[in-house]
Amino acid sequence: MIKTITFLLISFLIIAKSGWDYSECNIRTAKQALAPKLWFEQAIDGSSQNTLVTRFYHNKISMITAEIAHCYFERLSPNFFFEISGIFGTFSIIYLLYWLTVRRRLIYLSCLLLAPAIPVLSYNLPTSGLTVALLAFLYKGLAAAGLGLFLFKK
Amino acid sequence: MLPNKKLLLFAIVLLAATLRFYKIETNPPGLFWDEASNGYNAYSILKTGRDEYGKFLPLIFKSYNDYRPPLYIYALVPTIKVFGLNEFAVRLPSALFGTVAVLCTYFIVNLLAKNNRIALLAAVFLAMSPWHIQFSRGGFEANLMSALMLLGFLIFLLSLKKPKLLIISSIFFALALNTYQGAKIWTPLFLIALIFWYRNELIKYRKLLVMPAAILIIAALPILLNFNDSFIRGKSVSIFNESKYPLNDFVNSYLSYFSPNFLFNRGDSIGRHSVTGMGQLYVFEIPLIVLGLLYLVSKKTRANKFLLTWFLIAPIPAAISTPNPHALRAITFIPMYSLLAALGASSFMQKASKTKVKIILTAALFLIGTYNFNTYLHLYYKHYPKEKGPDWQEGYKGALTYVAQNYQNYQKVVISDALLKPYIYTLFYLKYDPAKYQGQSEDKSKFAHFNFFQGSWDEQVEGKTLFVTSEYQGYPNHILKEVYSSNGDMVFRISDNQ
């Protein structure tokens, strides 16, 4: 009974939590950042350095991967979990990740880890905002699931 | 220990030393004002036994608008005696203790995990850690604190079999407490965790705890006797200063230290704390750290529980200050990540059953790791001096070296305040006699015939005057020298009114 009340109360807090960062961060913004970044890094290396060496360290593949990774990690970070679902929700999501890993539920784990890629695949500001909102509600649901697992089925 | 393992450890320590000492006097480019202040105060202690304000052998040093713990400054006295007042001497203790930290980590992990391979891996990960190298190459007090904490912890672990070593362990913790501002929070937290998890042994040897406790209390006296001054810095950077939702801000700050972007992608935004283009750790460490964490959580030994506690409390001193995340204030995190990566690597090597898969994954990790490490070295040695010169006040050395050679020819020397704190750099690079400076140290706008100004140069003219102005300021027509930074930007212009 106490566990059920606790679950309902905390789930309500998780779902009711509002206010998160809608800023656009996707393949489009990653591509925009690429050219100036590449120019900047190559300018520092200078023309005296062998081109192959410059391309080894500063190339489009590694830079765009870093930019896309930045967008991905923005949505798979404890701070984002906290923004979406509060402290209990953050704990619940992390607990869910841990539970899926040790129980080797790899398909569910893969889905959870792929979810932050959804906003990354958006193509403009409105779709970015929509996908972030979708992700936020998905996380809220997962937080509730994680909380349920913690309380009822360790 | 077999000879080849000794050789491996020696090679790792040599690698750590090379990465920390190589071109330390020129990279980081320039001297940050805290380094200059520490260096000059150490020089003043060496020459007169007093700090820049004339206080005899202080237990707490006044510096700009706050008061700092004394140990790093006293550690600089012998290095300045031997090497002179320069960048190398100011950074030497940090680099040396950064190397010692790698050795300590090896022995600590060997004692905790009882596995030589994990210990060697932890040592090599720390030796090449960008986060640790960054702070070992600057005159950062926090780095000395971190090494002293590791030494204290290592000797504590040894004291579990030889209890009399508790006294030596407490000495190192006491020294750490007087090394860095953050130690005032971190040292008590760490000791509480240590006492909690090792309480059975400590209760068994309780009669031997009197002396260590006394040592720690004595070490805390400089802080307690100067309580208000000791916490000026802490109060000024506290997140609770003007926060409407302090708990919310604290949790956000705390969680930022676990952010993958901070750890693996972007790092700390403060220029002195990381290179641009990568995080505080290497990308190849991601799967290793995750595996290491899973290992820590799943194997419920006392050592693992203590390490997990360390992992969770490490960001607390940093999280109660701003800005966040702050790589320097979270320096106590660094050995943990090296340990986690080592645990993860060992765990992977044990558990991956199919040899072919193991070989392919190991090869892939090795290749990515080599690429990461190479890229870091390129970014640090090629890019960092050019990008981050302003963060290290690059330009002062070039300008003030010229001033040092020529100021006797002028009635007055006027130096721009544009790069901030010009007085300490003037004292440092001119090796100005501390005995002469102490009597006039309260006024930071001038000393002797050196003036530090913000406005227009022509208001400063007094007979034959030498001017050091920034690129954006007006200047007299007779230019003597232009000082450039590593990226080719002009920093200072030296001219006179002749």
XYZ file of C-alpha atoms in Angstrom:
652
model
C 0.000 0.000 0.000
C 2.743 2.441 1.016
C 4.748 1.435 -2.025
C 1.761 2.017 -4.279
C 1.110 5.474 -2.817
C 4.798 6.348 -3.095
C 4.820 5.161 -6.702
C 1.721 7.194 -7.594
C 2.952 10.316 -5.823
C 6.429 10.293 -7.342
C 5.094 9.367 -10.786
C 2.797 12.363 -10.598
C 5.776 14.597 -9.719
C 7.741 13.152 -12.629
C 4.977 13.650 -15.157
C 4.024 17.091 -13.869
C 7.618 18.390 -14.055
C 7.830 20.991 -16.785
C 10.371 23.281 -18.414
C 13.152 21.833 -20.479
C 15.556 23.026 -23.133
C 14.028 22.995 -26.613
C 17.094 24.365 -28.409
C 17.738 22.867 -31.818
C 20.645 20.471 -32.053
C 20.574 18.060 -34.971
C 22.344 17.049 -38.176
C 21.438 20.411 -39.727
C 23.133 22.430 -36.958
C 26.046 19.972 -36.952
C 26.583 20.616 -40.678
C 26.393 24.375 -40.098
C 29.109 24.180 -37.456
C 31.380 22.089 -39.642
C 32.784 24.606 -42.128
C 33.904 27.336 -39.693
C 35.296 24.733 -37.298
C 37.268 22.998 -40.031
C 38.630 26.296 -41.307
C 39.608 27.368 -37.789
C 41.469 24.153 -36.998
C 43.245 24.084 -40.350
C 44.191 27.762 -40.000
C 45.881 27.017 -36.707
C 47.779 24.104 -38.210
C 48.947 26.397 -40.972
C 49.969 25.747 -44.567
C 53.447 24.545 -43.557
C 52.028 21.365 -42.056
C 51.618 18.369 -44.328
C 48.020 18.219 -45.643
C 47.687 14.548 -44.782
C 48.643 15.250 -41.183
C 46.100 18.089 -41.027
C 43.397 15.849 -42.469
C 44.337 13.038 -40.109
C 43.588 15.217 -37.100
C 40.934 17.537 -38.535
C 38.577 15.921 -40.991
C 34.880 16.187 -41.766
C 34.093 12.706 -40.467
C 35.544 13.211 -36.992
C 34.147 16.742 -36.708
C 30.623 15.937 -37.759
C 30.705 12.852 -35.516
C 31.716 15.085 -32.605
C 28.957 17.589 -33.370
C 26.299 14.894 -33.691
C 27.624 13.232 -30.523
C 27.252 16.596 -28.765
C 23.579 16.723 -29.787
C 23.040 13.104 -28.782
C 24.705 13.510 -25.388
C 22.693 16.672 -24.714
C 19.628 14.418 -24.609
C 21.337 11.458 -22.920
C 22.671 13.320 -19.939
C 21.734 13.366 -16.246
C 21.023 17.093 -16.504
C 18.425 16.506 -19.221
C 16.847 13.693 -17.193
C 16.688 16.119 -14.264
C 15.094 18.848 -16.388
C 12.446 16.423 -17.656
C 11.668 14.429 -14.548
C 13.257 15.897 -11.432
C 15.586 14.145 -9.009
C 13.420 11.034 -8.520
C 12.958 10.673 -12.255
C 16.717 10.956 -12.838
C 17.382 8.249 -10.317
C 14.638 6.079 -11.820
C 15.952 6.390 -15.387
C 19.498 5.543 -14.282
C 18.140 2.619 -12.271
C 16.219 1.405 -15.332
C 19.382 1.587 -17.461
C 21.265 -0.373 -14.814
C 18.495 -2.971 -14.461
C 18.254 -3.539 -18.220
C 22.046 -3.907 -18.428
C 22.498 -6.439 -15.640
C 19.438 -8.396 -16.794
C 20.855 -8.284 -20.334
C 17.603 -6.978 -21.864
C 19.688 -5.743 -24.727
C 16.866 -4.946 -27.142
C 15.117 -2.676 -24.616
C 18.451 -1.174 -23.640
C 19.308 -0.484 -27.277
C 15.928 1.215 -27.791
C 16.499 3.371 -24.737
C 19.972 4.330 -25.896
C 18.758 5.041 -29.439
C 15.899 7.265 -28.288
C 18.071 10.418 -27.839
C 18.962 10.107 -31.513
C 15.387 11.036 -32.489
C 15.843 14.816 -32.028
C 19.220 14.553 -33.739
C 17.481 13.300 -36.867
C 15.053 16.246 -37.007
C 15.561 18.728 -39.817
C 14.395 22.119 -38.585
C 13.439 24.014 -35.434
C 9.738 23.021 -35.257
C 10.447 19.308 -35.789
C 13.353 19.558 -33.340
C 11.016 20.980 -30.695
C 8.438 18.300 -31.418
C 10.955 15.446 -31.206
C 12.444 16.830 -27.978
C 8.948 16.960 -26.495
C 8.327 13.365 -27.643
C 11.609 12.294 -26.066
C 10.732 14.119 -22.870
C 7.459 12.255 -22.510
C 9.157 8.983 -23.384
C 11.690 9.648 -20.610
C 8.896 10.450 -18.179
C 7.302 7.103 -18.982
C 10.628 5.322 -18.612
C 11.231 7.101 -15.320
C 7.894 5.828 -14.048
C 8.827 2.335 -15.262
C 12.192 2.547 -13.544
C 10.526 3.717 -10.360
C 8.085 0.822 -10.529
C 10.923 -1.651 -10.987
C 12.794 -0.176 -8.026
C 9.808 -0.247 -5.722
C 8.134 -3.497 -6.717
C 10.662 -5.718 -8.418
C 14.331 -5.285 -7.442
C 56.521 -8.465 -8.451
C 58.158 -9.900 -11.549
C 60.968 -7.842 -13.144
C 59.007 -7.181 -16.353
C 56.145 -5.688 -14.290
C 58.634 -3.413 -12.541
C 59.874 -2.407 -15.948
C 56.313 -1.703 -17.109
C 55.657 0.459 -14.071
C 58.903 2.328 -14.655
C 57.902 2.917 -18.280
C 54.482 4.228 -17.200
C 56.027 6.609 -14.676
C 58.525 7.749 -17.311
C 55.636 8.376 -19.732
C 53.783 10.326 -17.027
C 56.867 12.416 -16.260
C 57.527 13.134 -19.940
C 53.957 14.230 -20.585
C 54.049 16.494 -17.543
C 57.496 18.023 -17.862
C 58.077 18.383 -21.597
C 58.193 22.118 -22.487
C 56.399 22.980 -19.277
C 57.911 26.469 -19.238
C 56.356 27.440 -22.582
C 53.161 25.422 -22.656
C 50.815 26.554 -21.151
C 51.759 29.826 -22.849
C 52.190 32.528 -20.248
C 51.677 32.474 -16.538
C 48.235 32.709 -14.979
C 48.014 35.381 -12.270
C 47.593 32.822 -9.472
C 50.865 31.214 -10.589
C 52.589 34.601 -10.670
C 51.250 35.464 -7.227
C 52.300 32.110 -5.745
C 55.726 32.413 -7.359
C 56.374 35.946 -6.156
C 55.166 35.219 -2.638
C 57.440 32.184 -2.512
C 60.294 34.390 -3.739
C 59.436 36.923 -1.044
C 59.453 34.184 1.617
C 62.795 32.953 0.295
C 64.381 36.425 0.418
C 62.780 37.933 3.512
C 60.775 35.261 5.324
C 57.721 37.426 4.708
C 54.957 37.447 2.097
C 54.305 40.378 -0.272
C 52.407 42.170 2.519
C 55.250 41.785 4.996
C 53.590 39.081 7.096
C 56.157 36.734 8.628
C 55.792 33.076 7.498
C 52.012 33.270 7.169
C 49.781 30.235 7.583
C 47.328 31.799 5.167
C 48.328 34.005 2.253
C 46.417 37.087 1.208
C 46.040 37.035 -2.555
C 44.053 39.585 -4.555
C 40.645 39.603 -2.836
C 40.856 36.342 -0.941
C 43.094 34.250 1.259
C 44.688 31.044 0.063
C 46.161 28.021 1.830
C 49.950 28.129 2.152
C 51.406 24.771 1.202
C 51.922 25.207 -2.534
C 53.653 28.546 -1.953
C 56.027 27.002 0.595
C 56.616 24.117 -1.820
C 57.818 26.706 -4.354
C 60.520 28.120 -2.068
C 63.077 25.339 -2.712
C 62.281 25.159 -6.443
C 62.743 28.921 -6.827
C 65.942 28.722 -4.796
C 67.332 26.130 -7.201
C 65.863 27.211 -10.554
C 65.180 30.895 -10.052
C 61.914 32.808 -10.281
C 60.507 31.541 -13.567
C 57.729 29.444 -15.109
C 59.571 26.150 -14.690
C 60.121 26.637 -10.957
C 56.497 27.693 -10.420
C 55.140 24.616 -12.211
C 57.677 22.068 -10.995
C 55.876 20.938 -7.791
C 52.634 20.395 -9.687
C 54.356 18.360 -12.418
C 56.356 16.367 -9.891
C 53.375 15.522 -7.733
C 51.308 14.813 -10.842
C 53.848 12.102 -11.649
C 53.817 10.870 -8.043
C 50.012 10.598 -8.277
C 50.400 8.081 -11.112
C 52.702 5.937 -8.964
C 50.332 6.242 -5.987
C 47.403 5.171 -8.122
C 49.265 2.026 -9.114
C 49.917 1.030 -5.504
C 46.422 1.976 -4.318
C 44.712 -0.040 -7.030
C 47.091 -2.956 -6.421
C 46.119 -2.969 -2.743
C 42.381 -2.599 -3.382
C 41.908 -4.854 -6.407
C 44.806 -7.210 -5.531
C 45.463 -7.383 -9.245
C 48.678 -6.128 -10.795
C 47.205 -5.875 -14.299
C 44.356 -3.583 -13.202
C 46.839 -1.483 -11.236
C 49.103 -1.066 -14.258
C 46.138 -0.181 -16.458
C 44.899 2.414 -13.955
C 48.369 3.937 -13.818
C 48.685 4.143 -17.597
C 45.204 5.643 -17.976
C 46.069 8.306 -15.394
C 49.486 8.914 -16.942
C 47.883 9.783 -20.293
C 44.721 11.383 -18.913
C 44.147 14.772 -20.590
C 42.346 15.984 -17.462
C 45.304 15.128 -15.221
C 48.001 16.281 -17.639
C 46.279 19.661 -18.004
C 46.495 20.351 -14.286
C 49.907 18.779 -13.798
C 51.435 21.209 -16.288
C 50.222 24.380 -14.594
C 51.060 25.601 -11.097
C 47.747 24.374 -9.732
C 47.509 23.906 -5.973
C 44.609 21.520 -6.511
C 46.931 19.084 -8.257
C 49.257 19.018 -5.255
C 46.228 18.482 -2.997
C 45.064 15.579 -5.131
C 48.473 13.880 -4.954
C 48.702 14.404 -1.180
C 45.236 12.884 -0.751
C 46.318 9.849 -2.778
C 49.476 9.523 -0.674
C 47.409 9.782 2.494
C 44.995 7.143 1.229
C 47.787 4.818 0.121
C 49.458 4.957 3.518
C 46.076 4.497 5.179
C 45.610 1.261 3.243
C 49.081 0.144 4.322
C 48.210 1.048 7.920
C 45.467 -1.603 7.918
C 48.319 -4.087 8.428
C 50.715 -1.698 10.210
C 48.533 0.615 12.331
C 51.403 2.910 13.324
C 51.402 4.189 9.745
C 48.130 5.991 10.551
C 50.219 8.891 11.864
C 51.971 9.318 8.520
C 48.668 8.985 6.677
C 47.165 11.736 8.806
C 50.162 13.979 8.069
C 49.457 13.768 4.347
C 45.755 14.466 4.835
C 46.719 17.397 7.055
C 49.030 18.751 4.367
C 46.296 18.339 1.742
C 43.927 20.361 3.917
C 46.321 23.303 3.710
C 46.940 23.140 -0.011
C 43.773 24.130 -1.808
C 40.501 25.927 -1.038
C 38.392 22.949 -2.102
C 40.254 20.706 0.343
C 38.323 22.337 3.201
C 35.257 20.466 1.931
C 36.855 17.492 0.199
C 39.223 16.339 2.960
C 36.502 16.012 5.634
C 34.160 14.288 3.155
C 36.847 11.810 2.132
C 37.850 11.115 5.722
C 34.228 10.538 6.726
C 33.861 8.003 3.896
C 37.125 6.344 4.915
C 36.131 6.161 8.577
C 32.710 4.754 7.686
C 33.892 1.945 5.441
C 36.947 1.032 7.525
C 35.390 1.620 10.935
C 35.989 -1.931 12.137
C 39.747 -1.595 11.820
C 39.732 1.919 13.233
C 37.743 0.774 16.261
C 40.213 -2.071 16.758
C 43.129 0.420 16.756
C 41.288 3.240 18.489
C 44.081 3.873 20.962
C 46.368 4.698 18.068
C 43.937 7.292 16.700
C 44.810 9.988 19.244
C 47.924 11.220 17.469
C 46.401 11.242 13.940
C 43.356 13.097 15.262
C 45.606 15.637 16.973
C 47.581 16.132 13.739
C 44.397 16.791 11.789
C 43.103 19.239 14.390
C 46.414 21.114 14.405
C 46.323 21.214 10.585
C 42.853 22.690 10.722
C 43.950 25.479 13.103
C 45.091 27.932 10.371
C 41.602 27.636 8.889
C 39.776 27.840 12.209
C 41.857 30.740 13.546
C 41.302 32.695 10.317
C 37.777 31.429 9.801
C 36.272 34.441 8.026
C 39.267 34.977 5.768
C 39.532 31.261 4.981
C 36.038 31.144 3.544
C 36.002 34.446 1.613
C 36.744 32.635 -1.629
C 34.199 29.932 -0.897
C 31.486 32.483 -0.193
C 32.277 34.478 -3.319
C 31.840 31.488 -5.664
C 29.084 29.699 -3.760
C 25.981 28.725 -5.736
C 23.877 29.636 -2.717
C 24.824 33.324 -2.942
C 21.992 34.625 -5.067
C 20.145 31.447 -5.893
C 16.346 31.379 -5.735
C 16.291 27.577 -5.787
C 19.533 26.463 -4.126
C 18.687 22.754 -3.936
C 17.690 22.683 -7.590
C 20.891 24.510 -8.554
C 23.002 22.164 -6.455
C 21.500 19.045 -8.031
C 21.950 20.488 -11.524
C 25.551 21.400 -10.755
C 26.228 17.988 -9.241
C 24.787 16.124 -12.221
C 26.813 18.237 -14.684
C 29.948 16.369 -13.565
C 28.471 13.169 -14.992
C 27.512 14.781 -18.281
C 28.911 12.819 -21.254
C 29.493 16.087 -23.127
C 31.660 17.437 -20.309
C 33.544 14.156 -19.900
C 34.038 13.004 -23.485
C 33.091 15.666 -26.013
C 33.458 19.311 -25.027
C 35.206 19.450 -21.657
C 35.357 22.494 -19.429
C 34.680 25.780 -21.187
C 37.329 27.626 -19.141
C 40.398 27.945 -21.341
C 42.947 26.931 -18.698
C 41.156 23.685 -17.913
C 41.055 21.739 -21.157
C 41.950 21.723 -24.827
C 39.266 22.647 -27.359
C 37.986 19.824 -29.498
C 37.730 17.061 -26.926
C 36.420 16.274 -23.483
C 38.192 15.795 -20.178
C 38.639 12.076 -20.980
C 39.183 10.038 -24.129
C 36.304 8.677 -26.197
C 37.760 5.156 -26.147
C 37.316 5.133 -22.358
C 33.495 5.330 -22.635
C 32.790 1.576 -22.827
C 35.562 0.847 -20.322
C 34.190 3.283 -17.738
C 30.658 1.914 -18.178
C 31.939 -1.643 -17.683
C 34.001 -0.496 -14.711
C 30.967 1.116 -13.086
C 28.909 -2.014 -13.619
C 31.693 -4.061 -12.044
C 31.841 -1.741 -9.020
C 28.098 -1.892 -8.518
C 27.763 -5.627 -9.016
C 30.733 -6.863 -6.931
C 29.791 -5.753 -3.454
C 33.153 -5.846 -1.704
C 34.075 -3.215 0.852
C 36.732 -1.771 -1.433
C 34.188 -1.401 -4.246
C 31.650 0.211 -1.927
C 34.277 2.711 -0.786
C 35.259 3.466 -4.377
C 31.629 3.956 -5.330
C 31.260 6.353 -2.395
C 34.333 8.241 -3.616
C 32.813 8.382 -7.106
C 29.556 9.822 -5.780
C 31.014 12.382 -3.358
C 33.866 13.623 -5.591
C 31.776 16.331 -7.346
C 30.274 17.762 -4.148
C 32.951 20.427 -3.389
C 32.782 21.571 -7.004
C 28.988 21.430 -7.204
C 28.489 23.950 -4.394
C 30.438 26.587 -6.314
C 30.065 28.238 -9.698
C 30.601 27.920 -12.565
C 29.772 24.304 -13.342
C 31.096 21.970 -14.469
C 34.536 23.109 -13.243
C 37.264 20.619 -14.088
C 39.781 21.984 -11.566
C 37.472 21.862 -8.566
C 36.496 18.300 -9.514
C 40.135 17.178 -9.718
C 39.504 14.514 -7.081
C 37.437 12.699 -9.698
C 40.361 11.960 -11.978
C 41.933 8.869 -10.340
C 38.435 7.331 -10.115
C 37.910 7.492 -13.869
C 41.295 5.920 -14.501
C 40.441 3.174 -12.043
C 37.018 2.620 -13.610
C 38.530 2.377 -17.081
C 41.090 -0.127 -15.770
C 38.390 -2.200 -14.065
C 36.337 -2.083 -17.231
C 39.245 -3.169 -19.406
C 40.076 -6.030 -17.070
C 36.425 -7.034 -16.794
C 36.120 -7.087 -20.590
C 39.259 -9.171 -21.007
C 37.964 -11.715 -18.496
C 34.367 -11.929 -19.681
C 34.518 -11.676 -23.463
C 34.288 -15.355 -24.258
C 34.842 -15.560 -28.016
C 38.497 -15.035 -28.756
C 37.874 -13.574 -32.229
C 35.384 -11.026 -30.891
C 37.764 -10.176 -28.061
C 40.645 -9.640 -30.469
C 38.597 -7.490 -32.848
C 37.138 -5.333 -30.068
C 40.496 -4.978 -28.337
C 42.126 -3.998 -31.629
C 39.363 -1.484 -32.344
C 39.699 0.049 -28.874
C 43.471 0.165 -29.225
C 43.239 1.921 -32.605
C 40.666 4.435 -31.372
C 42.725 4.961 -28.223
C 45.880 5.596 -30.220
C 44.032 8.059 -32.454
C 42.516 9.817 -29.402
C 45.879 10.092 -27.668
C 47.647 11.341 -30.796
C 44.925 13.887 -31.422
C 45.195 15.098 -27.845
C 48.952 15.612 -28.166
C 48.434 17.479 -31.430
C 45.697 19.679 -29.920
C 47.742 20.345 -26.783
C 51.094 21.156 -28.352
C 49.995 22.705 -31.654
C 46.615 24.283 -31.015
C 46.475 25.048 -27.327
C 49.248 27.724 -27.175
C 47.685 29.551 -30.107
C 44.079 29.333 -28.939
C 44.447 29.835 -25.211
C 47.166 32.443 -24.868
C 44.735 35.069 -23.484
C 43.621 32.620 -20.756
C 47.221 32.484 -19.537
C 47.922 36.226 -19.854
C 50.392 35.501 -22.642
C 52.320 38.623 -23.531
C 53.315 39.800 -20.086
C 56.594 37.932 -20.227
C 57.650 39.444 -23.550
C 56.695 42.958 -22.472
C 58.105 42.854 -18.968
C 61.366 41.231 -20.013
C 61.935 44.338 -22.153
C 60.866 46.596 -19.267
C 63.270 44.796 -16.921
C 66.176 45.584 -19.260
C 65.270 49.246 -19.801
C 63.239 50.716 -16.943
C 66.258 52.373 -15.308
C 66.391 54.760 -18.287
C 62.976 56.221 -17.424
C 61.493 58.363 -14.697
C 58.239 56.462 -14.865
C 56.976 53.165 -16.305
C 53.269 52.924 -17.067
C 51.696 49.514 -17.721
C 48.203 48.853 -18.973
C 45.691 47.019 -16.810
C 44.049 45.503 -19.906
C 45.187 41.927 -19.187
C 44.518 42.414 -15.454
C 46.788 42.200 -12.395
C 49.796 43.848 -14.058
C 51.407 44.560 -10.701
C 52.111 40.907 -9.883
C 53.603 40.232 -13.308
C 55.818 43.301 -12.976
C 57.040 42.074 -9.599
C 57.553 38.550 -10.954
C 59.401 39.285 -14.183
C 61.471 42.105 -12.750
C 62.262 39.953 -9.685
C 61.574 43.119 -7.719
C 63.148 43.181 -4.287
C 60.422 41.972 -1.886
C 61.928 43.937 1.003
C 61.353 47.145 -0.967
C 57.873 46.123 -2.116
C 56.411 45.034 1.237
C 56.162 48.580 2.573
C 54.063 49.731 -0.396
C 52.100 46.562 -1.131
C 48.623 47.741 -0.144
C 48.305 49.993 -3.181
C 47.987 47.778 -6.254
C 47.761 50.721 -8.657
C 51.473 51.504 -8.349
C 54.762 50.815 -6.623
C 58.137 52.558 -6.886
C 57.985 54.327 -10.279
C 55.695 51.712 -11.856
C 52.087 52.746 -12.448
C 49.237 50.556 -13.674
C 46.526 52.326 -15.605
C 43.220 51.834 -17.369
C 42.427 55.113 -19.079
C 44.371 57.187 -21.560
C 48.175 57.083 -21.750
C 48.639 60.850 -21.961
C 47.259 61.277 -18.435
C 50.163 59.204 -17.166
C 53.086 61.196 -18.584
C 55.686 62.261 -16.050
C 59.017 63.228 -17.548
C 60.626 60.472 -19.595
C 58.002 57.751 -19.455
C 57.925 54.199 -20.791
C 54.504 52.894 -21.801
C 53.229 49.352 -22.099
C 49.810 49.565 -23.721
C 47.460 46.939 -25.064
C 46.589 46.617 -28.749
C 43.342 48.552 -28.326
C 44.732 51.521 -26.440
C 46.223 54.728 -27.688
C 49.980 55.098 -27.409
C 52.812 57.580 -27.949
C 54.304 57.622 -31.427
C 57.762 56.385 -30.582
C 57.297 52.612 -30.680
C 60.118 50.545 -29.219
C 58.728 47.004 -29.382
C 55.580 45.072 -30.205
C 54.814 41.887 -28.281
C 52.877 39.152 -30.055
C 51.125 36.050 -28.799
C 51.584 32.530 -30.210
C 48.703 33.021 -32.659
C 50.218 36.178 -34.114
C 47.948 38.711 -32.394
C 49.606 41.763 -30.922
C 49.229 41.832 -27.151
C 51.319 44.788 -26.041
C 52.966 47.779 -27.585
C 55.945 49.317 -25.809
C 56.634 52.952 -26.542
C 57.920 56.096 -24.923
C 57.271 59.822 -25.146
C 60.650 60.686 -26.677
